[in-house]
N, C-alpha and C. Protein backbone atom coordinates (compact mmCIF):
# COMPACT_ATOMS: atom_id res chain seq x y z
N MET A 1 138.88 -122.65 -51.48
CA MET A 1 138.51 -122.51 -52.99
C MET A 1 137.62 -120.93 -53.14
N GLY A 2 137.58 -120.55 -54.40
CA GLY A 2 137.07 -119.35 -54.42
C GLY A 2 135.86 -119.51 -55.35
N ASN A 3 135.27 -118.39 -55.78
CA ASN A 3 134.06 -118.76 -56.68
C ASN A 3 134.73 -118.62 -58.04
N GLU A 4 134.16 -119.70 -58.91
CA GLU A 4 134.43 -119.99 -60.13
C GLU A 4 134.56 -118.64 -61.19
N SER A 5 133.25 -117.86 -60.77
CA SER A 5 132.88 -116.76 -61.87
C SER A 5 134.06 -115.61 -61.41
N SER A 6 134.60 -115.65 -60.24
CA SER A 6 135.35 -114.31 -60.28
C SER A 6 136.98 -114.56 -60.74
N LYS A 7 137.00 -115.67 -61.53
CA LYS A 7 138.57 -115.90 -61.76
C LYS A 7 138.73 -115.18 -63.27
N THR A 8 139.57 -114.72 -63.64
CA THR A 8 139.80 -114.10 -64.94
C THR A 8 139.95 -115.36 -65.79
N LYS A 9 139.57 -115.34 -66.98
CA LYS A 9 139.63 -116.58 -67.92
C LYS A 9 140.42 -115.96 -69.02
N PRO A 10 141.17 -116.73 -69.41
CA PRO A 10 142.40 -116.19 -70.58
C PRO A 10 141.51 -115.60 -71.63
N GLY A 11 142.17 -114.36 -72.16
CA GLY A 11 141.56 -113.60 -73.24
C GLY A 11 140.62 -112.69 -72.78
N LYS A 12 140.51 -112.89 -71.61
CA LYS A 12 139.01 -111.71 -71.09
C LYS A 12 139.68 -110.84 -70.39
N THR A 13 140.91 -110.17 -70.28
CA THR A 13 141.27 -109.48 -69.36
C THR A 13 141.15 -107.72 -70.01
N ILE A 14 140.84 -107.23 -69.04
CA ILE A 14 140.44 -105.72 -69.36
C ILE A 14 141.94 -104.63 -69.64
N ASN A 15 142.53 -104.39 -70.31
CA ASN A 15 144.01 -103.55 -70.13
C ASN A 15 143.69 -102.06 -69.66
N SER A 16 142.48 -101.59 -70.48
CA SER A 16 142.32 -100.08 -69.84
C SER A 16 140.74 -99.92 -69.94
N LEU A 17 140.34 -99.06 -68.89
CA LEU A 17 138.73 -98.75 -69.31
C LEU A 17 138.66 -97.17 -69.11
N GLY A 18 138.03 -96.18 -69.94
CA GLY A 18 137.81 -95.28 -69.74
C GLY A 18 136.43 -94.54 -69.53
N LEU A 19 136.26 -93.94 -68.67
CA LEU A 19 134.52 -93.24 -68.41
C LEU A 19 134.68 -92.04 -68.09
N ARG A 20 135.34 -91.31 -68.63
CA ARG A 20 135.45 -89.70 -68.17
C ARG A 20 134.14 -89.37 -68.84
N VAL A 21 133.40 -89.02 -68.20
CA VAL A 21 132.07 -87.64 -68.35
C VAL A 21 132.30 -86.65 -67.97
N GLY A 22 133.21 -85.69 -67.49
CA GLY A 22 133.29 -84.70 -66.99
C GLY A 22 133.44 -84.56 -65.79
N PRO A 23 133.49 -83.33 -65.40
CA PRO A 23 133.86 -82.95 -63.65
C PRO A 23 132.61 -83.33 -62.98
N SER A 24 132.50 -83.54 -61.62
CA SER A 24 131.60 -83.57 -60.89
C SER A 24 130.67 -82.23 -60.66
N GLN A 25 129.69 -82.06 -60.14
CA GLN A 25 129.12 -80.72 -59.76
C GLN A 25 129.82 -80.41 -58.79
N SER A 26 130.19 -81.17 -57.83
CA SER A 26 130.92 -80.68 -56.54
C SER A 26 132.55 -80.43 -57.04
N THR A 27 132.85 -80.76 -57.93
CA THR A 27 134.51 -80.14 -58.53
C THR A 27 134.05 -79.06 -59.07
N ILE A 28 133.13 -78.65 -59.95
CA ILE A 28 132.75 -77.37 -60.15
C ILE A 28 132.70 -76.51 -59.27
N GLN A 29 131.87 -76.64 -58.43
CA GLN A 29 131.44 -75.57 -57.24
C GLN A 29 132.79 -75.51 -56.66
N ARG A 30 133.73 -76.59 -56.43
CA ARG A 30 134.97 -76.07 -55.76
C ARG A 30 135.94 -75.01 -56.24
N HIS A 31 135.70 -75.07 -57.65
CA HIS A 31 136.60 -74.60 -58.78
C HIS A 31 135.93 -72.76 -58.85
N VAL A 32 134.49 -72.88 -58.77
CA VAL A 32 133.60 -71.80 -58.39
C VAL A 32 133.97 -71.05 -57.39
N ASP A 33 134.02 -71.92 -56.41
CA ASP A 33 134.45 -71.21 -54.93
C ASP A 33 135.79 -70.57 -54.90
N ASN A 34 136.80 -71.37 -55.18
CA ASN A 34 138.15 -70.68 -55.50
C ASN A 34 138.23 -69.47 -56.40
N ALA A 35 137.60 -69.37 -57.41
CA ALA A 35 137.39 -68.40 -58.06
C ALA A 35 137.05 -66.79 -57.78
N ARG A 36 136.37 -67.11 -56.68
CA ARG A 36 135.64 -66.06 -55.95
C ARG A 36 136.76 -65.25 -55.44
N LYS A 37 138.10 -66.22 -54.91
CA LYS A 37 139.43 -65.40 -54.49
C LYS A 37 140.17 -65.19 -55.35
N SER A 38 140.41 -65.73 -56.49
CA SER A 38 141.39 -65.37 -57.63
C SER A 38 140.99 -64.56 -58.88
N ARG A 39 139.53 -64.59 -58.89
CA ARG A 39 138.83 -64.01 -60.28
C ARG A 39 139.28 -64.67 -61.52
N ILE A 40 139.76 -65.93 -61.28
CA ILE A 40 140.25 -66.73 -62.47
C ILE A 40 139.25 -67.87 -62.22
N LEU A 41 138.82 -68.41 -63.57
CA LEU A 41 138.46 -69.90 -63.31
C LEU A 41 138.81 -70.64 -64.39
N GLN A 42 139.36 -71.74 -64.14
CA GLN A 42 139.99 -72.58 -65.26
C GLN A 42 139.27 -74.14 -65.25
N LEU A 43 138.40 -74.29 -66.45
CA LEU A 43 138.11 -75.50 -66.58
C LEU A 43 138.22 -76.03 -67.69
N LYS A 44 139.49 -76.34 -68.04
CA LYS A 44 139.81 -76.62 -69.42
C LYS A 44 140.35 -78.28 -69.60
N SER A 45 140.03 -78.60 -70.74
CA SER A 45 140.34 -80.05 -70.80
C SER A 45 139.42 -80.98 -69.88
N CYS A 46 138.08 -80.61 -69.46
CA CYS A 46 137.51 -81.61 -68.63
C CYS A 46 136.18 -81.98 -69.17
N GLY A 47 135.90 -82.09 -70.37
CA GLY A 47 134.77 -82.69 -70.80
C GLY A 47 133.71 -82.22 -70.79
N LEU A 48 133.47 -80.77 -70.70
CA LEU A 48 132.54 -80.07 -70.46
C LEU A 48 131.65 -79.89 -71.90
N LYS A 49 130.42 -80.17 -71.88
CA LYS A 49 129.49 -80.33 -72.92
C LYS A 49 128.60 -78.94 -73.01
N SER A 50 128.86 -77.89 -72.09
CA SER A 50 128.03 -76.92 -71.98
C SER A 50 128.45 -76.37 -70.72
N ILE A 51 128.16 -74.58 -70.68
CA ILE A 51 128.66 -73.99 -69.48
C ILE A 51 128.09 -74.15 -68.36
N PRO A 52 128.81 -74.79 -67.30
CA PRO A 52 127.64 -74.79 -66.04
C PRO A 52 127.16 -73.72 -65.45
N HIS A 53 125.90 -73.82 -65.26
CA HIS A 53 125.07 -72.78 -64.53
C HIS A 53 125.59 -72.44 -63.33
N ALA A 54 126.55 -72.90 -62.79
CA ALA A 54 127.15 -72.25 -61.21
C ALA A 54 128.22 -71.08 -61.77
N LEU A 55 128.72 -70.74 -63.05
CA LEU A 55 129.60 -69.95 -63.28
C LEU A 55 128.67 -68.77 -63.25
N ASN A 56 127.29 -68.47 -63.01
CA ASN A 56 126.40 -67.55 -62.86
C ASN A 56 126.91 -66.61 -61.60
N GLU A 57 127.37 -67.38 -60.82
CA GLU A 57 127.51 -66.66 -59.61
C GLU A 57 128.63 -65.94 -59.76
N LEU A 58 129.63 -65.88 -60.49
CA LEU A 58 130.85 -65.26 -60.75
C LEU A 58 130.52 -64.13 -61.76
N GLN A 59 129.44 -63.78 -61.83
CA GLN A 59 128.89 -62.86 -62.95
C GLN A 59 129.61 -61.66 -62.90
N ASP A 60 129.71 -60.94 -61.66
CA ASP A 60 130.33 -59.64 -61.24
C ASP A 60 131.47 -59.77 -60.77
N ILE A 61 132.56 -60.61 -60.80
CA ILE A 61 133.70 -60.79 -60.07
C ILE A 61 134.88 -61.32 -61.19
N ILE A 62 134.29 -62.31 -61.82
CA ILE A 62 135.43 -63.01 -62.40
C ILE A 62 136.14 -62.14 -63.60
N ARG A 63 137.25 -62.33 -63.70
CA ARG A 63 138.08 -61.59 -64.71
C ARG A 63 138.71 -62.50 -66.18
N SER A 64 139.02 -63.78 -65.68
CA SER A 64 139.39 -64.49 -66.71
C SER A 64 138.70 -66.13 -66.75
N LEU A 65 138.30 -66.38 -67.81
CA LEU A 65 137.56 -67.62 -67.83
C LEU A 65 138.05 -68.62 -68.67
N GLU A 66 138.64 -69.67 -68.23
CA GLU A 66 139.24 -70.40 -69.42
C GLU A 66 138.38 -71.72 -69.30
N LEU A 67 137.96 -71.91 -70.62
CA LEU A 67 137.08 -73.22 -70.86
C LEU A 67 137.33 -73.81 -72.17
N SER A 68 138.63 -73.88 -72.72
CA SER A 68 139.05 -74.38 -73.98
C SER A 68 139.15 -75.80 -73.80
N GLN A 69 139.41 -76.91 -74.82
CA GLN A 69 139.36 -78.06 -74.94
C GLN A 69 138.44 -78.94 -74.39
N ASN A 70 137.15 -78.31 -74.63
CA ASN A 70 136.12 -79.10 -74.20
C ASN A 70 135.36 -79.42 -75.39
N LYS A 71 134.00 -79.60 -75.09
CA LYS A 71 133.25 -80.25 -76.04
C LYS A 71 131.96 -79.31 -75.99
N ILE A 72 132.17 -77.95 -75.52
CA ILE A 72 131.04 -76.82 -75.91
C ILE A 72 130.43 -76.46 -76.99
N LYS A 73 128.94 -76.37 -76.81
CA LYS A 73 128.78 -76.36 -78.41
C LYS A 73 127.85 -75.12 -78.71
N GLU A 74 127.61 -74.39 -77.34
CA GLU A 74 126.94 -73.03 -77.50
C GLU A 74 127.14 -72.40 -76.06
N ILE A 75 127.36 -70.95 -76.39
CA ILE A 75 127.42 -69.87 -75.22
C ILE A 75 126.24 -69.32 -75.11
N PRO A 76 125.82 -69.41 -73.59
CA PRO A 76 124.45 -68.86 -73.14
C PRO A 76 124.50 -67.33 -73.15
N SER A 77 123.02 -66.91 -73.50
CA SER A 77 122.91 -65.28 -73.35
C SER A 77 123.89 -64.52 -72.25
N SER A 78 123.34 -65.22 -71.39
CA SER A 78 123.73 -64.74 -70.01
C SER A 78 125.30 -64.44 -69.90
N ILE A 79 126.32 -64.91 -71.01
CA ILE A 79 127.70 -64.63 -70.87
C ILE A 79 127.81 -63.00 -70.76
N GLY A 80 126.83 -62.29 -71.29
CA GLY A 80 126.91 -60.82 -71.44
C GLY A 80 126.61 -59.96 -70.44
N GLN A 81 126.36 -60.92 -69.16
CA GLN A 81 126.29 -60.18 -67.90
C GLN A 81 127.52 -60.33 -67.03
N PHE A 82 128.70 -60.92 -67.58
CA PHE A 82 130.08 -61.05 -66.90
C PHE A 82 130.83 -59.81 -66.91
N SER A 83 130.46 -58.90 -66.37
CA SER A 83 130.56 -57.45 -66.38
C SER A 83 132.38 -57.25 -66.35
N ALA A 84 132.94 -57.99 -65.29
CA ALA A 84 134.40 -57.78 -65.38
C ALA A 84 135.37 -58.87 -65.85
N LEU A 85 134.78 -59.62 -66.85
CA LEU A 85 135.55 -60.39 -67.46
C LEU A 85 136.48 -59.83 -68.59
N LYS A 86 137.74 -60.09 -68.56
CA LYS A 86 139.02 -59.31 -69.08
C LYS A 86 139.25 -60.49 -70.15
N GLN A 87 139.44 -61.59 -70.02
CA GLN A 87 139.81 -62.73 -70.88
C GLN A 87 138.66 -63.94 -70.99
N LEU A 88 138.51 -64.22 -72.14
CA LEU A 88 137.43 -65.23 -72.35
C LEU A 88 138.20 -66.49 -73.41
N HIS A 89 138.39 -67.64 -73.10
CA HIS A 89 139.21 -68.57 -73.91
C HIS A 89 138.42 -69.81 -73.76
N LEU A 90 137.99 -70.04 -75.00
CA LEU A 90 137.10 -70.85 -75.42
C LEU A 90 137.63 -71.86 -76.67
N SER A 91 138.99 -71.77 -76.90
CA SER A 91 139.44 -72.60 -77.90
C SER A 91 139.19 -73.97 -77.83
N GLU A 92 139.08 -74.46 -79.09
CA GLU A 92 139.12 -76.26 -79.04
C GLU A 92 137.94 -76.38 -78.60
N ASN A 93 136.66 -76.17 -78.97
CA ASN A 93 135.27 -76.47 -78.23
C ASN A 93 134.48 -76.81 -79.94
N ILE A 94 133.13 -77.03 -79.85
CA ILE A 94 132.87 -77.06 -81.13
C ILE A 94 131.52 -76.02 -81.31
N ILE A 95 132.07 -74.52 -80.77
CA ILE A 95 130.92 -73.52 -81.16
C ILE A 95 130.60 -73.08 -82.56
N SER A 96 129.41 -72.99 -82.95
CA SER A 96 129.14 -72.48 -84.01
C SER A 96 128.58 -71.07 -84.44
N VAL A 97 127.94 -70.76 -82.92
CA VAL A 97 127.41 -69.19 -82.77
C VAL A 97 127.68 -68.55 -81.92
N LEU A 98 127.95 -67.02 -81.82
CA LEU A 98 128.19 -66.57 -80.88
C LEU A 98 126.87 -65.50 -80.43
N PRO A 99 126.39 -65.55 -78.92
CA PRO A 99 125.10 -65.02 -78.93
C PRO A 99 125.11 -63.44 -79.17
N ASP A 100 124.27 -62.50 -79.28
CA ASP A 100 124.59 -61.29 -79.61
C ASP A 100 125.00 -60.78 -78.06
N GLU A 101 124.80 -61.34 -76.99
CA GLU A 101 125.16 -60.58 -75.71
C GLU A 101 126.24 -60.44 -75.77
N ILE A 102 127.52 -61.26 -76.32
CA ILE A 102 128.68 -61.13 -76.43
C ILE A 102 129.26 -59.61 -76.60
N GLY A 103 128.44 -58.87 -76.71
CA GLY A 103 128.85 -57.62 -77.24
C GLY A 103 128.72 -56.43 -76.32
N GLN A 104 127.71 -57.03 -74.83
CA GLN A 104 127.94 -56.47 -73.41
C GLN A 104 128.99 -56.39 -72.67
N LEU A 105 130.11 -57.33 -73.40
CA LEU A 105 131.51 -57.53 -72.51
C LEU A 105 132.29 -56.16 -72.67
N ASN A 106 132.11 -55.02 -72.17
CA ASN A 106 133.13 -53.78 -72.83
C ASN A 106 134.11 -53.94 -71.74
N SER A 107 134.35 -54.98 -71.02
CA SER A 107 135.96 -55.01 -70.16
C SER A 107 136.46 -56.09 -70.98
N LEU A 108 136.16 -56.84 -71.79
CA LEU A 108 136.90 -58.00 -72.84
C LEU A 108 137.72 -57.24 -73.29
N GLU A 109 139.18 -58.25 -72.87
CA GLU A 109 140.57 -57.51 -73.77
C GLU A 109 140.91 -58.60 -74.71
N ILE A 110 140.89 -60.01 -74.24
CA ILE A 110 141.09 -61.11 -74.89
C ILE A 110 140.05 -61.89 -75.54
N LEU A 111 139.98 -62.29 -76.50
CA LEU A 111 138.90 -63.16 -76.91
C LEU A 111 139.35 -64.36 -77.81
N ASN A 112 139.57 -65.59 -77.12
CA ASN A 112 140.24 -66.66 -77.97
C ASN A 112 139.16 -67.83 -78.24
N LEU A 113 138.65 -67.75 -79.62
CA LEU A 113 137.73 -68.78 -80.29
C LEU A 113 138.49 -69.81 -81.09
N GLN A 114 139.42 -70.01 -80.97
CA GLN A 114 140.37 -70.62 -82.21
C GLN A 114 139.80 -72.21 -82.14
N SER A 115 139.86 -72.87 -83.35
CA SER A 115 139.38 -74.01 -83.31
C SER A 115 137.90 -74.66 -82.84
N ASN A 116 137.00 -73.71 -83.38
CA ASN A 116 135.58 -74.03 -83.06
C ASN A 116 134.94 -74.24 -84.56
N LYS A 117 134.12 -73.78 -84.94
CA LYS A 117 133.05 -73.83 -85.84
C LYS A 117 132.24 -72.46 -86.50
N LEU A 118 133.01 -71.72 -86.04
CA LEU A 118 132.16 -70.35 -86.17
C LEU A 118 132.52 -69.65 -87.92
N SER A 119 131.75 -69.60 -88.40
CA SER A 119 131.49 -68.76 -89.79
C SER A 119 131.42 -67.37 -90.03
N THR A 120 130.97 -66.79 -88.81
CA THR A 120 130.48 -65.22 -88.65
C THR A 120 130.68 -64.75 -87.13
N LEU A 121 130.96 -63.49 -86.83
CA LEU A 121 130.74 -62.68 -85.55
C LEU A 121 129.37 -62.06 -85.51
N PRO A 122 129.04 -62.02 -84.39
CA PRO A 122 127.78 -60.71 -84.53
C PRO A 122 128.34 -59.50 -84.74
N GLU A 123 127.34 -58.82 -84.93
CA GLU A 123 127.79 -57.16 -84.95
C GLU A 123 127.62 -56.60 -84.14
N THR A 124 127.31 -57.36 -82.91
CA THR A 124 127.45 -56.73 -81.67
C THR A 124 128.77 -56.72 -81.08
N ILE A 125 129.44 -57.48 -81.66
CA ILE A 125 130.70 -57.47 -81.28
C ILE A 125 131.49 -56.18 -81.00
N VAL A 126 131.06 -55.04 -81.83
CA VAL A 126 131.68 -53.83 -81.81
C VAL A 126 131.62 -53.24 -80.14
N GLY A 127 130.45 -53.78 -79.53
CA GLY A 127 130.30 -53.53 -77.79
C GLY A 127 131.45 -53.78 -77.33
N CYS A 128 132.42 -54.60 -77.27
CA CYS A 128 133.38 -55.08 -76.93
C CYS A 128 134.83 -53.94 -76.95
N THR A 129 134.45 -53.02 -76.50
CA THR A 129 135.31 -51.67 -76.74
C THR A 129 136.61 -51.57 -76.47
N ALA A 130 136.59 -52.51 -75.17
CA ALA A 130 138.21 -52.78 -74.70
C ALA A 130 139.14 -53.88 -75.35
N LEU A 131 138.45 -54.61 -76.29
CA LEU A 131 138.90 -55.89 -76.93
C LEU A 131 140.37 -55.53 -77.83
N LYS A 132 141.22 -56.37 -77.35
CA LYS A 132 142.60 -55.73 -77.75
C LYS A 132 143.05 -57.08 -78.84
N THR A 133 142.95 -58.36 -78.35
CA THR A 133 143.26 -59.68 -78.84
C THR A 133 141.90 -60.42 -79.72
N ILE A 134 141.85 -60.79 -80.70
CA ILE A 134 140.79 -61.75 -80.91
C ILE A 134 141.71 -62.78 -81.81
N ASN A 135 141.50 -64.14 -81.21
CA ASN A 135 141.93 -65.20 -82.08
C ASN A 135 140.68 -66.01 -82.30
N ILE A 136 140.56 -65.99 -83.93
CA ILE A 136 139.63 -66.90 -84.69
C ILE A 136 140.06 -67.57 -85.89
N SER A 137 141.24 -68.21 -85.32
CA SER A 137 142.19 -69.09 -86.44
C SER A 137 141.32 -70.56 -86.15
N ALA A 138 141.51 -71.19 -87.35
CA ALA A 138 140.86 -72.66 -87.42
C ALA A 138 139.31 -72.63 -87.37
N ASN A 139 138.58 -71.99 -88.11
CA ASN A 139 137.39 -71.79 -87.91
C ASN A 139 136.68 -72.26 -89.38
N SER A 140 135.65 -71.56 -89.55
CA SER A 140 135.11 -71.88 -90.67
C SER A 140 134.93 -70.67 -91.57
N PHE A 141 135.12 -69.39 -91.21
CA PHE A 141 135.02 -68.17 -91.79
C PHE A 141 135.71 -68.10 -93.15
N SER A 142 134.46 -67.96 -94.20
CA SER A 142 134.95 -67.65 -95.41
C SER A 142 135.01 -66.12 -96.19
N GLN A 143 134.22 -65.44 -95.37
CA GLN A 143 134.28 -64.11 -95.48
C GLN A 143 134.96 -63.30 -94.25
N PHE A 144 135.78 -62.34 -94.63
CA PHE A 144 136.16 -61.62 -93.52
C PHE A 144 135.28 -61.14 -92.45
N PRO A 145 135.38 -61.06 -91.18
CA PRO A 145 134.58 -60.14 -90.36
C PRO A 145 134.26 -58.85 -90.12
N ILE A 146 133.94 -58.20 -90.98
CA ILE A 146 133.81 -56.77 -91.12
C ILE A 146 133.82 -56.26 -89.78
N ALA A 147 132.79 -56.41 -88.69
CA ALA A 147 132.44 -56.25 -87.43
C ALA A 147 133.82 -55.72 -86.78
N VAL A 148 134.75 -56.29 -87.14
CA VAL A 148 136.21 -56.38 -86.23
C VAL A 148 136.91 -55.16 -86.61
N CYS A 149 136.59 -54.57 -87.63
CA CYS A 149 137.10 -53.45 -88.52
C CYS A 149 136.93 -52.08 -87.51
N TYR A 150 135.72 -52.26 -86.74
CA TYR A 150 135.51 -51.14 -85.92
C TYR A 150 135.54 -51.32 -84.25
N LEU A 151 136.43 -52.22 -84.10
CA LEU A 151 137.09 -52.15 -83.06
C LEU A 151 138.33 -51.64 -82.87
N THR A 152 138.05 -50.32 -82.08
CA THR A 152 139.17 -49.34 -81.93
C THR A 152 140.34 -49.85 -80.99
N SER A 153 140.14 -50.74 -80.24
CA SER A 153 141.25 -50.78 -79.20
C SER A 153 141.86 -52.18 -79.89
N LEU A 154 141.67 -52.82 -81.05
CA LEU A 154 141.93 -54.05 -81.51
C LEU A 154 143.28 -53.96 -82.22
N ASP A 155 144.19 -54.73 -81.34
CA ASP A 155 145.89 -54.62 -81.56
C ASP A 155 146.03 -56.00 -82.40
N THR A 156 145.40 -57.15 -82.31
CA THR A 156 145.65 -58.63 -82.91
C THR A 156 144.69 -59.19 -83.05
N LEU A 157 144.70 -59.80 -84.49
CA LEU A 157 143.42 -60.45 -85.03
C LEU A 157 144.24 -61.60 -85.86
N ASN A 158 143.82 -62.78 -85.46
CA ASN A 158 144.21 -63.94 -85.95
C ASN A 158 143.36 -64.41 -86.57
N LEU A 159 143.11 -64.97 -88.01
CA LEU A 159 142.34 -65.41 -89.03
C LEU A 159 143.00 -66.52 -89.55
N ALA A 160 143.94 -67.01 -89.03
CA ALA A 160 144.74 -67.96 -89.86
C ALA A 160 143.93 -69.58 -90.11
N GLN A 161 144.22 -70.19 -91.16
CA GLN A 161 143.53 -71.20 -91.34
C GLN A 161 141.99 -71.09 -91.35
N ASN A 162 141.65 -70.14 -91.84
CA ASN A 162 140.40 -69.96 -92.46
C ASN A 162 140.09 -69.92 -93.80
N THR A 163 139.08 -69.89 -94.60
CA THR A 163 139.01 -69.93 -96.09
C THR A 163 138.93 -68.33 -96.69
N ILE A 164 139.09 -67.64 -95.97
CA ILE A 164 139.01 -66.21 -96.33
C ILE A 164 139.99 -65.95 -97.94
N THR A 165 139.15 -65.31 -98.93
CA THR A 165 139.96 -65.42 -99.99
C THR A 165 140.16 -64.01 -100.43
N ALA A 166 139.41 -62.68 -99.90
CA ALA A 166 139.32 -61.57 -100.44
C ALA A 166 139.23 -60.77 -98.94
N LEU A 167 139.52 -59.13 -98.93
CA LEU A 167 139.61 -58.52 -97.90
C LEU A 167 138.40 -57.39 -98.39
N PRO A 168 137.56 -57.04 -97.52
CA PRO A 168 136.74 -55.99 -97.98
C PRO A 168 137.35 -54.66 -98.03
N ASP A 169 136.71 -53.38 -98.47
CA ASP A 169 137.37 -52.25 -98.60
C ASP A 169 137.51 -51.85 -97.31
N GLU A 170 136.64 -52.06 -96.30
CA GLU A 170 137.08 -51.54 -94.94
C GLU A 170 138.12 -51.85 -94.11
N VAL A 171 138.73 -52.96 -94.76
CA VAL A 171 140.15 -53.35 -94.20
C VAL A 171 141.34 -52.34 -94.77
N ILE A 172 140.88 -51.83 -95.77
CA ILE A 172 142.21 -51.15 -96.38
C ILE A 172 142.73 -50.10 -95.53
N PRO A 173 141.99 -49.22 -94.89
CA PRO A 173 142.79 -48.01 -93.98
C PRO A 173 143.82 -48.62 -92.77
N PHE A 174 143.60 -49.87 -92.58
CA PHE A 174 144.18 -50.81 -91.65
C PHE A 174 145.92 -50.89 -91.98
N SER A 175 146.79 -50.52 -91.11
CA SER A 175 148.34 -51.07 -91.07
C SER A 175 148.55 -52.59 -90.55
N PHE A 176 149.10 -53.14 -91.64
CA PHE A 176 149.76 -54.51 -90.99
C PHE A 176 151.12 -54.53 -90.84
């Protein structure tokens, strides 16, 4: 005979249980170690609430950083030290402000910030002299981010699904 307390009682069955709290430190470290070789780090859809400190080990080598579909609220100022970074994907997080240090990413070509809580870009973004594509669609912009007018390499700017109602005079010289 078994222990009575271990038997399942009718109506008390658990059908599913979710306990996702994000990747373990060892999982993150394994991805960081792999990124040393590939120069690409993907931690998409894994419940991150902040950018792991372990990523700082990759500042001089990483070229593509994919942290989309997480719960990241802020970007640390250390992002400016990722000197080799060409692609930064942070879509579908809850970021409301970018640090001024983002402008130190002068090798950055693609910046994807779609579906966040941004309402402005820092003026320092003009330091991203290689920037070709910015996706800031589905954010909280009510005014056109004038700083993007001074990005000389910019080919593609996606501002869809914002509440911008007027374009400033700085935009007039551009062809669409």
